[in-house]
Amino acid sequence: MRTKKRLIVIVIIAIIAIAGCYFLTQRSEGAYSQFEHIKTKNIFTRNVNNPDNTYYVYFYNNDCQECHQIEDLICDFAKENDVYFINTENKDPDNKISKFDWSAFKTENDIEIGQVDKNNNIQYYEGENAQKYKNSTELNRFNKIKKYEIKIADKNYLKINKKAKKGYVYASLLTPEIDYSSLQIYSSVELANLPTLLEIKSYHVENYYYDVEDIKQYITNLN
């Protein structure tokens, strides 16, 4: 009888453990639990029998508010296309992710366009103004429109742009430039932010889509 009770207890514990693992998996994958999740080392191992077919890898995590904004859009897109998901909260050694160096990027690319006078009014340099950058159609080397925000250099901005001077005005570049052409199996995937969508074909990254607006525009244009 004692052996039977012990066996029942073991079975109950096993059931609780399995249920707990299932719950944690569902929670970690959130709205995307119905779709296949992979690790970064598997990015180029999908569609091996049809390498010319395009597929996508979508990076997200559950604390990303921007990711929640397009959950429905991504779910609908994944139902119609080959999309694989990577939760950046997964700290598995095979899920290698590195952060884009925003400080180095902004130090190199942000543009000084004016300064604040003693009355706290912005005085733009000749030929410069806010609309010039807010309405920019200039493309970077990856054919992405350069998006800017106007920043007055305060103590927080000075930590990011090492060349900035307090009280001066900058067109701060928001569009990252990441060269995914050399990305290989087992490489660490560099991410500027979330969400990020990679378009993959023939074992290399064809293009990437960064932030909500970029991803929404790409998916909308496909339809």
PDB file of C-alpha atoms in Angstrom:
ATOM      1  CA  MET A   1       0.000   0.000   0.000  1.00  0.00           C
ATOM      2  CA  ARG A   2       2.837   2.367   0.909  1.00  0.00           C
ATOM      3  CA  THR A   3       4.547   1.615  -2.407  1.00  0.00           C
ATOM      4  CA  LYS A   4       1.311   2.329  -4.277  1.00  0.00           C
ATOM      5  CA  LYS A   5       0.894   5.701  -2.524  1.00  0.00           C
ATOM      6  CA  ARG A   6       4.479   6.593  -3.309  1.00  0.00           C
ATOM      7  CA  LEU A   7       3.910   5.735  -6.965  1.00  0.00           C
ATOM      8  CA  ILE A   8       0.791   7.932  -7.052  1.00  0.00           C
ATOM      9  CA  VAL A   9       2.732  10.834  -5.554  1.00  0.00           C
ATOM     10  CA  ILE A  10       5.498  10.411  -8.147  1.00  0.00           C
ATOM     11  CA  VAL A  11       2.951  10.367 -10.973  1.00  0.00           C
ATOM     12  CA  ILE A  12       1.253  13.523  -9.640  1.00  0.00           C
ATOM     13  CA  ILE A  13       4.598  15.326  -9.355  1.00  0.00           C
ATOM     14  CA  ALA A  14       5.488  14.299 -12.915  1.00  0.00           C
ATOM     15  CA  ILE A  15       2.155  15.599 -14.220  1.00  0.00           C
ATOM     16  CA  ILE A  16       2.633  18.908 -12.395  1.00  0.00           C
ATOM     17  CA  ALA A  17       6.165  19.228 -13.794  1.00  0.00           C
ATOM     18  CA  ILE A  18       4.999  18.554 -17.356  1.00  0.00           C
ATOM     19  CA  ALA A  19       2.114  20.997 -16.979  1.00  0.00           C
ATOM     20  CA  GLY A  20       4.495  23.596 -15.571  1.00  0.00           C
ATOM     21  CA  CYS A  21       6.873  23.221 -18.512  1.00  0.00           C
ATOM     22  CA  TYR A  22       3.968  23.536 -20.931  1.00  0.00           C
ATOM     23  CA  PHE A  23       2.721  26.669 -19.158  1.00  0.00           C
ATOM     24  CA  LEU A  24       6.170  28.271 -19.223  1.00  0.00           C
ATOM     25  CA  THR A  25       6.565  27.459 -22.905  1.00  0.00           C
ATOM     26  CA  GLN A  26       3.186  28.966 -23.734  1.00  0.00           C
ATOM     27  CA  ARG A  27       3.977  32.063 -21.685  1.00  0.00           C
ATOM     28  CA  SER A  28       7.432  32.557 -23.206  1.00  0.00           C
ATOM     29  CA  GLU A  29       6.108  32.213 -26.747  1.00  0.00           C
ATOM     30  CA  GLY A  30       3.032  34.316 -26.015  1.00  0.00           C
ATOM     31  CA  ALA A  31       0.807  35.073 -28.989  1.00  0.00           C
ATOM     32  CA  TYR A  32       3.137  33.125 -31.276  1.00  0.00           C
ATOM     33  CA  SER A  33       2.968  29.762 -29.466  1.00  0.00           C
ATOM     34  CA  GLN A  34       1.206  28.192 -32.464  1.00  0.00           C
ATOM     35  CA  PHE A  35       4.196  28.877 -34.713  1.00  0.00           C
ATOM     36  CA  GLU A  36       7.569  27.178 -34.955  1.00  0.00           C
ATOM     37  CA  HIS A  37      10.311  28.687 -32.821  1.00  0.00           C
ATOM     38  CA  ILE A  38      13.978  28.283 -33.648  1.00  0.00           C
ATOM     39  CA  LYS A  39      17.348  29.480 -32.362  1.00  0.00           C
ATOM     40  CA  THR A  40      19.782  31.730 -34.202  1.00  0.00           C
ATOM     41  CA  LYS A  41      21.999  28.790 -35.158  1.00  0.00           C
ATOM     42  CA  ASN A  42      19.080  27.433 -37.217  1.00  0.00           C
ATOM     43  CA  ILE A  43      18.441  30.588 -39.222  1.00  0.00           C
ATOM     44  CA  PHE A  44      19.879  29.138 -42.441  1.00  0.00           C
ATOM     45  CA  THR A  45      18.698  25.553 -41.966  1.00  0.00           C
ATOM     46  CA  ARG A  46      15.076  26.111 -42.958  1.00  0.00           C
ATOM     47  CA  ASN A  47      13.832  25.090 -46.425  1.00  0.00           C
ATOM     48  CA  VAL A  48      17.044  23.175 -47.129  1.00  0.00           C
ATOM     49  CA  ASN A  49      15.274  21.213 -49.854  1.00  0.00           C
ATOM     50  CA  ASN A  50      14.077  24.409 -51.527  1.00  0.00           C
ATOM     51  CA  PRO A  51      16.787  27.005 -50.870  1.00  0.00           C
ATOM     52  CA  ASP A  52      15.390  29.386 -53.490  1.00  0.00           C
ATOM     53  CA  ASN A  53      12.145  29.749 -51.565  1.00  0.00           C
ATOM     54  CA  THR A  54      11.902  32.833 -49.386  1.00  0.00           C
ATOM     55  CA  TYR A  55      11.196  32.512 -45.686  1.00  0.00           C
ATOM     56  CA  TYR A  56      11.340  34.855 -42.710  1.00  0.00           C
ATOM     57  CA  VAL A  57      12.716  34.969 -39.188  1.00  0.00           C
ATOM     58  CA  TYR A  58      10.949  37.242 -36.717  1.00  0.00           C
ATOM     59  CA  PHE A  59      12.642  38.445 -33.520  1.00  0.00           C
ATOM     60  CA  TYR A  60      10.542  39.524 -30.555  1.00  0.00           C
ATOM     61  CA  ASN A  61      10.135  39.242 -26.807  1.00  0.00           C
ATOM     62  CA  ASN A  62       7.190  39.498 -24.453  1.00  0.00           C
ATOM     63  CA  ASP A  63       8.300  42.795 -22.903  1.00  0.00           C
ATOM     64  CA  CYS A  64       8.519  44.552 -26.274  1.00  0.00           C
ATOM     65  CA  GLN A  65       5.596  46.988 -26.468  1.00  0.00           C
ATOM     66  CA  GLU A  66       6.239  47.643 -30.156  1.00  0.00           C
ATOM     67  CA  CYS A  67       6.001  43.891 -30.816  1.00  0.00           C
ATOM     68  CA  HIS A  68       2.542  43.799 -29.224  1.00  0.00           C
ATOM     69  CA  GLN A  69       1.385  46.531 -31.612  1.00  0.00           C
ATOM     70  CA  ILE A  70       1.744  44.233 -34.613  1.00  0.00           C
ATOM     71  CA  GLU A  71       0.935  40.831 -33.064  1.00  0.00           C
ATOM     72  CA  ASP A  72      -2.178  40.315 -35.190  1.00  0.00           C
ATOM     73  CA  LEU A  73      -0.409  41.457 -38.346  1.00  0.00           C
ATOM     74  CA  ILE A  74       2.500  39.072 -37.747  1.00  0.00           C
ATOM     75  CA  CYS A  75       0.200  36.156 -36.906  1.00  0.00           C
ATOM     76  CA  ASP A  76      -1.773  36.665 -40.125  1.00  0.00           C
ATOM     77  CA  PHE A  77       1.464  37.011 -42.082  1.00  0.00           C
ATOM     78  CA  ALA A  78       2.844  33.801 -40.551  1.00  0.00           C
ATOM     79  CA  LYS A  79      -0.281  31.862 -41.515  1.00  0.00           C
ATOM     80  CA  GLU A  80       0.285  32.741 -45.172  1.00  0.00           C
ATOM     81  CA  ASN A  81       4.100  32.593 -45.299  1.00  0.00           C
ATOM     82  CA  ASP A  82       7.017  30.590 -43.933  1.00  0.00           C
ATOM     83  CA  VAL A  83       7.849  32.515 -40.763  1.00  0.00           C
ATOM     84  CA  TYR A  84      10.019  31.223 -37.931  1.00  0.00           C
ATOM     85  CA  PHE A  85      10.120  32.921 -34.562  1.00  0.00           C
ATOM     86  CA  ILE A  86      12.963  33.717 -32.185  1.00  0.00           C
ATOM     87  CA  ASN A  87      12.228  34.927 -28.674  1.00  0.00           C
ATOM     88  CA  THR A  88      15.234  36.988 -27.615  1.00  0.00           C
ATOM     89  CA  GLU A  89      14.535  36.079 -23.983  1.00  0.00           C
ATOM     90  CA  ASN A  90      15.790  32.587 -24.786  1.00  0.00           C
ATOM     91  CA  LYS A  91      19.310  32.502 -23.313  1.00  0.00           C
ATOM     92  CA  ASP A  92      20.240  29.157 -24.853  1.00  0.00           C
ATOM     93  CA  PRO A  93      23.917  29.118 -26.030  1.00  0.00           C
ATOM     94  CA  ASP A  94      22.629  28.315 -29.526  1.00  0.00           C
ATOM     95  CA  ASN A  95      20.598  31.530 -29.513  1.00  0.00           C
ATOM     96  CA  LYS A  96      23.372  34.088 -29.966  1.00  0.00           C
ATOM     97  CA  ILE A  97      22.249  37.703 -30.144  1.00  0.00           C
ATOM     98  CA  SER A  98      24.399  40.830 -29.926  1.00  0.00           C
ATOM     99  CA  LYS A  99      23.296  44.435 -29.490  1.00  0.00           C
ATOM    100  CA  PHE A 100      23.817  47.085 -32.132  1.00  0.00           C
ATOM    101  CA  ASP A 101      26.200  49.820 -30.941  1.00  0.00           C
ATOM    102  CA  TRP A 102      23.892  52.821 -31.059  1.00  0.00           C
ATOM    103  CA  SER A 103      26.417  55.088 -29.363  1.00  0.00           C
ATOM    104  CA  ALA A 104      29.105  54.510 -31.987  1.00  0.00           C
ATOM    105  CA  PHE A 105      26.518  54.800 -34.760  1.00  0.00           C
ATOM    106  CA  LYS A 106      25.068  58.102 -33.561  1.00  0.00           C
ATOM    107  CA  THR A 107      28.490  59.535 -32.772  1.00  0.00           C
ATOM    108  CA  GLU A 108      29.434  58.866 -36.384  1.00  0.00           C
ATOM    109  CA  ASN A 109      26.168  59.762 -38.140  1.00  0.00           C
ATOM    110  CA  ASP A 110      24.192  62.360 -36.180  1.00  0.00           C
ATOM    111  CA  ILE A 111      24.394  65.815 -37.767  1.00  0.00           C
ATOM    112  CA  GLU A 112      24.843  69.109 -35.936  1.00  0.00           C
ATOM    113  CA  ILE A 113      22.278  71.507 -37.428  1.00  0.00           C
ATOM    114  CA  GLY A 114      21.987  74.390 -34.970  1.00  0.00           C
ATOM    115  CA  GLN A 115      22.098  75.538 -31.388  1.00  0.00           C
ATOM    116  CA  VAL A 116      19.844  76.920 -28.673  1.00  0.00           C
ATOM    117  CA  ASP A 117      20.146  80.653 -27.990  1.00  0.00           C
ATOM    118  CA  LYS A 118      19.916  82.386 -24.618  1.00  0.00           C
ATOM    119  CA  ASN A 119      16.114  82.570 -24.972  1.00  0.00           C
ATOM    120  CA  ASN A 120      15.913  78.786 -25.478  1.00  0.00           C
ATOM    121  CA  ASN A 121      14.988  79.181 -29.138  1.00  0.00           C
ATOM    122  CA  ILE A 122      16.561  76.927 -31.741  1.00  0.00           C
ATOM    123  CA  GLN A 123      18.708  78.763 -34.253  1.00  0.00           C
ATOM    124  CA  TYR A 124      19.326  76.526 -37.258  1.00  0.00           C
ATOM    125  CA  TYR A 125      22.425  76.878 -39.373  1.00  0.00           C
ATOM    126  CA  GLU A 126      22.010  78.172 -42.913  1.00  0.00           C
ATOM    127  CA  GLY A 127      20.356  75.542 -45.085  1.00  0.00           C
ATOM    128  CA  GLU A 128      19.211  73.503 -42.092  1.00  0.00           C
ATOM    129  CA  ASN A 129      15.751  73.072 -40.577  1.00  0.00           C
ATOM    130  CA  ALA A 130      13.719  70.405 -38.800  1.00  0.00           C
ATOM    131  CA  GLN A 131      11.465  69.543 -41.760  1.00  0.00           C
ATOM    132  CA  LYS A 132      14.458  68.778 -43.948  1.00  0.00           C
ATOM    133  CA  TYR A 133      15.167  65.750 -41.762  1.00  0.00           C
ATOM    134  CA  LYS A 134      11.661  64.833 -40.659  1.00  0.00           C
ATOM    135  CA  ASN A 135      10.649  64.570 -44.335  1.00  0.00           C
ATOM    136  CA  SER A 136      13.873  62.916 -45.455  1.00  0.00           C
ATOM    137  CA  THR A 137      13.693  60.579 -48.464  1.00  0.00           C
ATOM    138  CA  GLU A 138      17.429  59.904 -48.512  1.00  0.00           C
ATOM    139  CA  LEU A 139      18.340  56.209 -48.652  1.00  0.00           C
ATOM    140  CA  ASN A 140      21.143  54.509 -46.767  1.00  0.00           C
ATOM    141  CA  ARG A 141      23.375  51.844 -48.318  1.00  0.00           C
ATOM    142  CA  PHE A 142      20.716  49.196 -47.663  1.00  0.00           C
ATOM    143  CA  ASN A 143      18.007  51.198 -49.452  1.00  0.00           C
ATOM    144  CA  LYS A 144      16.276  52.155 -46.222  1.00  0.00           C
ATOM    145  CA  ILE A 145      14.902  55.675 -45.857  1.00  0.00           C
ATOM    146  CA  LYS A 146      16.912  57.545 -43.277  1.00  0.00           C
ATOM    147  CA  LYS A 147      14.614  58.530 -40.424  1.00  0.00           C
ATOM    148  CA  TYR A 148      15.671  61.286 -38.050  1.00  0.00           C
ATOM    149  CA  GLU A 149      14.536  62.965 -34.873  1.00  0.00           C
ATOM    150  CA  ILE A 150      15.627  66.420 -33.763  1.00  0.00           C
ATOM    151  CA  LYS A 151      17.534  66.358 -30.476  1.00  0.00           C
ATOM    152  CA  ILE A 152      18.766  69.176 -28.274  1.00  0.00           C
ATOM    153  CA  ALA A 153      21.909  67.886 -26.627  1.00  0.00           C
ATOM    154  CA  ASP A 154      21.268  67.321 -22.920  1.00  0.00           C
ATOM    155  CA  LYS A 155      23.180  65.127 -20.475  1.00  0.00           C
ATOM    156  CA  ASN A 156      21.451  61.963 -21.712  1.00  0.00           C
ATOM    157  CA  TYR A 157      22.159  62.654 -25.375  1.00  0.00           C
ATOM    158  CA  LEU A 158      25.783  63.489 -24.563  1.00  0.00           C
ATOM    159  CA  LYS A 159      26.188  59.924 -23.274  1.00  0.00           C
ATOM    160  CA  ILE A 160      25.142  58.554 -26.661  1.00  0.00           C
ATOM    161  CA  ASN A 161      26.736  60.965 -29.141  1.00  0.00           C
ATOM    162  CA  LYS A 162      30.294  61.372 -27.909  1.00  0.00           C
ATOM    163  CA  LYS A 163      30.916  64.295 -30.285  1.00  0.00           C
ATOM    164  CA  ALA A 164      27.873  66.284 -29.194  1.00  0.00           C
ATOM    165  CA  LYS A 165      28.058  69.620 -27.390  1.00  0.00           C
ATOM    166  CA  LYS A 166      25.548  70.606 -24.741  1.00  0.00           C
ATOM    167  CA  GLY A 167      22.922  73.046 -25.984  1.00  0.00           C
ATOM    168  CA  TYR A 168      23.522  72.283 -29.646  1.00  0.00           C
ATOM    169  CA  VAL A 169      20.906  70.777 -31.939  1.00  0.00           C
ATOM    170  CA  TYR A 170      21.293  67.515 -33.852  1.00  0.00           C
ATOM    171  CA  ALA A 171      19.463  65.539 -36.494  1.00  0.00           C
ATOM    172  CA  SER A 172      19.722  62.141 -34.829  1.00  0.00           C
ATOM    173  CA  LEU A 173      19.595  59.159 -37.190  1.00  0.00           C
ATOM    174  CA  LEU A 174      17.066  56.489 -36.152  1.00  0.00           C
ATOM    175  CA  THR A 175      17.606  54.012 -38.987  1.00  0.00           C
ATOM    176  CA  PRO A 176      20.344  51.506 -38.140  1.00  0.00           C
ATOM    177  CA  GLU A 177      22.746  50.095 -40.707  1.00  0.00           C
ATOM    178  CA  ILE A 178      23.518  46.430 -40.151  1.00  0.00           C
ATOM    179  CA  ASP A 179      25.346  44.355 -42.750  1.00  0.00           C
ATOM    180  CA  TYR A 180      23.714  40.927 -42.624  1.00  0.00           C
ATOM    181  CA  SER A 181      25.394  39.771 -45.848  1.00  0.00           C
ATOM    182  CA  SER A 182      28.192  38.039 -43.935  1.00  0.00           C
ATOM    183  CA  LEU A 183      25.904  36.376 -41.396  1.00  0.00           C
ATOM    184  CA  GLN A 184      26.593  32.644 -41.214  1.00  0.00           C
ATOM    185  CA  ILE A 185      25.414  29.608 -39.268  1.00  0.00           C
ATOM    186  CA  TYR A 186      26.399  29.887 -35.589  1.00  0.00           C
ATOM    187  CA  SER A 187      27.109  33.615 -35.985  1.00  0.00           C
ATOM    188  CA  SER A 188      25.749  35.990 -33.388  1.00  0.00           C
ATOM    189  CA  VAL A 189      22.821  37.943 -34.836  1.00  0.00           C
ATOM    190  CA  GLU A 190      23.121  41.690 -34.314  1.00  0.00           C
ATOM    191  CA  LEU A 191      19.861  43.447 -33.489  1.00  0.00           C
ATOM    192  CA  ALA A 192      19.331  47.194 -33.267  1.00  0.00           C
ATOM    193  CA  ASN A 193      16.004  46.789 -31.525  1.00  0.00           C
ATOM    194  CA  LEU A 194      12.762  44.851 -31.597  1.00  0.00           C
ATOM    195  CA  PRO A 195      10.812  43.853 -33.533  1.00  0.00           C
ATOM    196  CA  THR A 196      13.078  42.765 -36.396  1.00  0.00           C
ATOM    197  CA  LEU A 197      12.120  40.690 -39.437  1.00  0.00           C
ATOM    198  CA  LEU A 198      14.754  38.997 -41.609  1.00  0.00           C
ATOM    199  CA  GLU A 199      13.948  37.931 -45.171  1.00  0.00           C
ATOM    200  CA  ILE A 200      16.048  34.898 -46.112  1.00  0.00           C
ATOM    201  CA  LYS A 201      16.685  33.189 -49.428  1.00  0.00           C
ATOM    202  CA  SER A 202      19.443  30.922 -50.770  1.00  0.00           C
ATOM    203  CA  TYR A 203      21.200  30.758 -47.392  1.00  0.00           C
ATOM    204  CA  HIS A 204      21.644  34.485 -46.911  1.00  0.00           C
ATOM    205  CA  VAL A 205      19.698  37.489 -45.670  1.00  0.00           C
ATOM    206  CA  GLU A 206      18.020  39.224 -48.603  1.00  0.00           C
ATOM    207  CA  ASN A 207      16.727  42.110 -46.532  1.00  0.00           C
ATOM    208  CA  TYR A 208      15.779  43.160 -43.026  1.00  0.00           C
ATOM    209  CA  TYR A 209      12.886  45.174 -41.676  1.00  0.00           C
ATOM    210  CA  TYR A 210      13.347  47.076 -38.473  1.00  0.00           C
ATOM    211  CA  ASP A 211      10.718  48.653 -36.221  1.00  0.00           C
ATOM    212  CA  VAL A 212       6.936  48.627 -36.444  1.00  0.00           C
ATOM    213  CA  GLU A 213       6.512  51.028 -39.371  1.00  0.00           C
ATOM    214  CA  ASP A 214       9.131  49.345 -41.554  1.00  0.00           C
ATOM    215  CA  ILE A 215       7.635  45.889 -40.974  1.00  0.00           C
ATOM    216  CA  LYS A 216       4.049  47.084 -41.476  1.00  0.00           C
ATOM    217  CA  GLN A 217       4.951  48.808 -44.721  1.00  0.00           C
ATOM    218  CA  TYR A 218       6.732  45.738 -46.095  1.00  0.00           C
ATOM    219  CA  ILE A 219       3.903  43.331 -45.255  1.00  0.00           C
ATOM    220  CA  THR A 220       1.251  45.739 -46.539  1.00  0.00           C
ATOM    221  CA  ASN A 221       3.089  46.174 -49.846  1.00  0.00           C
ATOM    222  CA  LEU A 222       3.188  42.397 -50.323  1.00  0.00           C
ATOM    223  CA  ASN A 223      -0.593  42.147 -50.248  1.00  0.00           C
TER     224      ASN A 223
END
